[in-house]
Amino acid sequence: FVYCWPRHNGNPRDLLDIRQMRDKNRKPVVMKIKPEHVPRAKHKETPLYILCTAGMRILPESQQKAILEDLLTDIPVHFDFLFSDSHAEVISGKQEGVYAWIGINFVLGRFEHIED
């Protein structure tokens, strides 16, 4: 799902007003998997991982389980990527932070190795 929120007013006592984006029919907006980013001949050997973050962690465990079960059922029907039950999970805030740190540092080029 895609979420949006206005700029925070700076008051540490005010929470962000985080809302789920909805389409013109008021249905939640979901990011689409873009299989065309991977050559078709490579789909069967390309692993697909779905790491659910804060938006899923705030849901009751029963809803998390239902969503994960839907993913595990529907993904193999619509896509032929390498995908198994262990490839979809709700990750902790700590894991999410580590992935964010890696992503930011990668984008900033901090992992580039310069040979002497």
PDB file of C-alpha atoms in Angstrom, residues 3-107:
ATOM      1  CA  TYR A   3       0.841   6.078   2.322  1.00  0.00           C
ATOM      2  CA  CYS A   4       1.104   9.874   2.343  1.00  0.00           C
ATOM      3  CA  TRP A   5       1.386  12.538   5.012  1.00  0.00           C
ATOM      4  CA  PRO A   6       1.673  16.308   5.191  1.00  0.00           C
ATOM      5  CA  ARG A   7       4.842  18.069   6.311  1.00  0.00           C
ATOM      6  CA  HIS A   8       5.192  17.903  10.091  1.00  0.00           C
ATOM      7  CA  ASN A   9       4.606  21.199  11.893  1.00  0.00           C
ATOM      8  CA  GLY A  10       7.684  20.717  14.092  1.00  0.00           C
ATOM      9  CA  ASN A  11       5.778  20.367  17.351  1.00  0.00           C
ATOM     10  CA  PRO A  12       7.137  17.176  18.992  1.00  0.00           C
ATOM     11  CA  ARG A  13       3.757  16.668  20.709  1.00  0.00           C
ATOM     12  CA  ASP A  14       1.876  16.447  17.407  1.00  0.00           C
ATOM     13  CA  LEU A  15       1.752  13.163  15.539  1.00  0.00           C
ATOM     14  CA  LEU A  16       1.907  12.945  11.766  1.00  0.00           C
ATOM     15  CA  ASP A  17      -1.448  12.487  10.062  1.00  0.00           C
ATOM     16  CA  ILE A  18      -0.491   9.440   7.991  1.00  0.00           C
ATOM     17  CA  ARG A  19      -3.172   8.391   5.502  1.00  0.00           C
ATOM     18  CA  GLN A  20      -3.464   5.562   3.059  1.00  0.00           C
ATOM     19  CA  MET A  21      -3.649   6.834  -0.529  1.00  0.00           C
ATOM     20  CA  ARG A  22      -6.864   5.913  -2.308  1.00  0.00           C
ATOM     21  CA  ASP A  23      -7.780   5.888  -5.984  1.00  0.00           C
ATOM     22  CA  LYS A  24     -10.812   7.609  -7.541  1.00  0.00           C
ATOM     23  CA  ASN A  25     -12.999   4.683  -6.402  1.00  0.00           C
ATOM     24  CA  ARG A  26     -11.719   5.090  -2.809  1.00  0.00           C
ATOM     25  CA  LYS A  27      -9.792   1.806  -2.993  1.00  0.00           C
ATOM     26  CA  PRO A  28      -6.295   1.649  -1.431  1.00  0.00           C
ATOM     27  CA  VAL A  29      -3.448   2.325  -3.863  1.00  0.00           C
ATOM     28  CA  VAL A  30      -1.039  -0.598  -4.130  1.00  0.00           C
ATOM     29  CA  MET A  31       2.399  -0.418  -5.727  1.00  0.00           C
ATOM     30  CA  LYS A  32       2.559  -2.659  -8.758  1.00  0.00           C
ATOM     31  CA  ILE A  33       5.268  -5.231  -9.372  1.00  0.00           C
ATOM     32  CA  LYS A  34       7.046  -4.281 -12.595  1.00  0.00           C
ATOM     33  CA  PRO A  35       8.112  -7.571 -14.191  1.00  0.00           C
ATOM     34  CA  GLU A  36       9.308  -5.733 -17.317  1.00  0.00           C
ATOM     35  CA  HIS A  37      12.299  -4.460 -15.291  1.00  0.00           C
ATOM     36  CA  VAL A  38      13.705  -8.006 -15.423  1.00  0.00           C
ATOM     37  CA  PRO A  39      14.269  -9.775 -18.771  1.00  0.00           C
ATOM     38  CA  ARG A  40      11.509 -12.364 -19.261  1.00  0.00           C
ATOM     39  CA  ALA A  41      14.068 -15.161 -19.708  1.00  0.00           C
ATOM     40  CA  LYS A  42      15.411 -14.405 -16.213  1.00  0.00           C
ATOM     41  CA  HIS A  43      12.099 -14.367 -14.294  1.00  0.00           C
ATOM     42  CA  LYS A  44      12.248 -17.992 -13.109  1.00  0.00           C
ATOM     43  CA  GLU A  45      15.712 -17.494 -11.624  1.00  0.00           C
ATOM     44  CA  THR A  46      15.116 -14.004 -10.168  1.00  0.00           C
ATOM     45  CA  PRO A  47      14.030 -14.095  -6.527  1.00  0.00           C
ATOM     46  CA  LEU A  48      11.213 -11.809  -5.416  1.00  0.00           C
ATOM     47  CA  TYR A  49      11.133 -10.726  -1.778  1.00  0.00           C
ATOM     48  CA  ILE A  50       8.339  -8.771  -0.132  1.00  0.00           C
ATOM     49  CA  LEU A  51       9.424  -7.153   3.113  1.00  0.00           C
ATOM     50  CA  CYS A  52       6.479  -5.524   4.834  1.00  0.00           C
ATOM     51  CA  THR A  53       7.311  -2.531   7.000  1.00  0.00           C
ATOM     52  CA  ALA A  54       5.659  -0.136   9.476  1.00  0.00           C
ATOM     53  CA  GLY A  55       2.321  -0.015   7.686  1.00  0.00           C
ATOM     54  CA  MET A  56       1.930  -3.754   8.203  1.00  0.00           C
ATOM     55  CA  ARG A  57       3.334  -3.737  11.729  1.00  0.00           C
ATOM     56  CA  ILE A  58       0.519  -1.442  12.887  1.00  0.00           C
ATOM     57  CA  LEU A  59      -2.142  -3.891  11.699  1.00  0.00           C
ATOM     58  CA  PRO A  60      -3.483  -6.590  14.011  1.00  0.00           C
ATOM     59  CA  GLU A  61      -1.608  -9.866  13.610  1.00  0.00           C
ATOM     60  CA  SER A  62      -4.694 -11.544  12.101  1.00  0.00           C
ATOM     61  CA  GLN A  63      -4.786  -8.951   9.280  1.00  0.00           C
ATOM     62  CA  GLN A  64      -1.030  -9.268   8.718  1.00  0.00           C
ATOM     63  CA  LYS A  65      -1.432 -13.033   8.401  1.00  0.00           C
ATOM     64  CA  ALA A  66      -4.357 -12.695   5.967  1.00  0.00           C
ATOM     65  CA  ILE A  67      -2.429 -10.268   3.738  1.00  0.00           C
ATOM     66  CA  LEU A  68       0.676 -12.473   3.733  1.00  0.00           C
ATOM     67  CA  GLU A  69      -1.448 -15.515   2.866  1.00  0.00           C
ATOM     68  CA  ASP A  70      -3.000 -13.602  -0.052  1.00  0.00           C
ATOM     69  CA  LEU A  71       0.463 -12.646  -1.302  1.00  0.00           C
ATOM     70  CA  LEU A  72       1.736 -16.213  -1.030  1.00  0.00           C
ATOM     71  CA  THR A  73      -1.265 -17.429  -3.019  1.00  0.00           C
ATOM     72  CA  ASP A  74      -1.517 -14.659  -5.636  1.00  0.00           C
ATOM     73  CA  ILE A  75       2.114 -13.855  -6.509  1.00  0.00           C
ATOM     74  CA  PRO A  76       2.881 -17.288  -8.057  1.00  0.00           C
ATOM     75  CA  VAL A  77      -0.372 -17.139 -10.058  1.00  0.00           C
ATOM     76  CA  HIS A  78       0.451 -13.791 -11.668  1.00  0.00           C
ATOM     77  CA  PHE A  79       4.266 -13.839 -11.824  1.00  0.00           C
ATOM     78  CA  ASP A  80       6.853 -16.511 -12.504  1.00  0.00           C
ATOM     79  CA  PHE A  81       9.619 -15.082 -10.327  1.00  0.00           C
ATOM     80  CA  LEU A  82      11.414 -17.351  -7.872  1.00  0.00           C
ATOM     81  CA  PHE A  83       9.116 -16.921  -4.867  1.00  0.00           C
ATOM     82  CA  SER A  84       8.500 -19.079  -1.806  1.00  0.00           C
ATOM     83  CA  ASP A  85       6.796 -18.755   1.569  1.00  0.00           C
ATOM     84  CA  SER A  86       9.983 -17.461   3.182  1.00  0.00           C
ATOM     85  CA  HIS A  87      10.169 -14.587   0.666  1.00  0.00           C
ATOM     86  CA  ALA A  88       7.306 -12.584   2.225  1.00  0.00           C
ATOM     87  CA  GLU A  89       7.445 -11.378   5.806  1.00  0.00           C
ATOM     88  CA  VAL A  90       6.799  -8.492   8.156  1.00  0.00           C
ATOM     89  CA  ILE A  91      10.172  -7.100   9.208  1.00  0.00           C
ATOM     90  CA  SER A  92      11.006  -5.334  12.458  1.00  0.00           C
ATOM     91  CA  GLY A  93      11.606  -1.617  12.778  1.00  0.00           C
ATOM     92  CA  LYS A  94      15.272  -2.411  13.402  1.00  0.00           C
ATOM     93  CA  GLN A  95      15.512  -4.388  10.145  1.00  0.00           C
ATOM     94  CA  GLU A  96      13.705  -1.598   8.302  1.00  0.00           C
ATOM     95  CA  GLY A  97      16.228   0.903   9.674  1.00  0.00           C
ATOM     96  CA  VAL A  98      19.162  -1.237   8.547  1.00  0.00           C
ATOM     97  CA  TYR A  99      17.732  -1.529   5.020  1.00  0.00           C
ATOM     98  CA  ALA A 100      17.129   2.237   4.946  1.00  0.00           C
ATOM     99  CA  TRP A 101      20.724   2.874   6.046  1.00  0.00           C
ATOM    100  CA  ILE A 102      22.062   0.538   3.350  1.00  0.00           C
ATOM    101  CA  GLY A 103      19.839   2.119   0.688  1.00  0.00           C
ATOM    102  CA  ILE A 104      20.801   5.680   1.578  1.00  0.00           C
ATOM    103  CA  ASN A 105      24.510   4.903   1.700  1.00  0.00           C
ATOM    104  CA  PHE A 106      24.317   3.038  -1.602  1.00  0.00           C
ATOM    105  CA  VAL A 107      22.593   5.992  -3.290  1.00  0.00           C
TER     106      VAL A 107
END
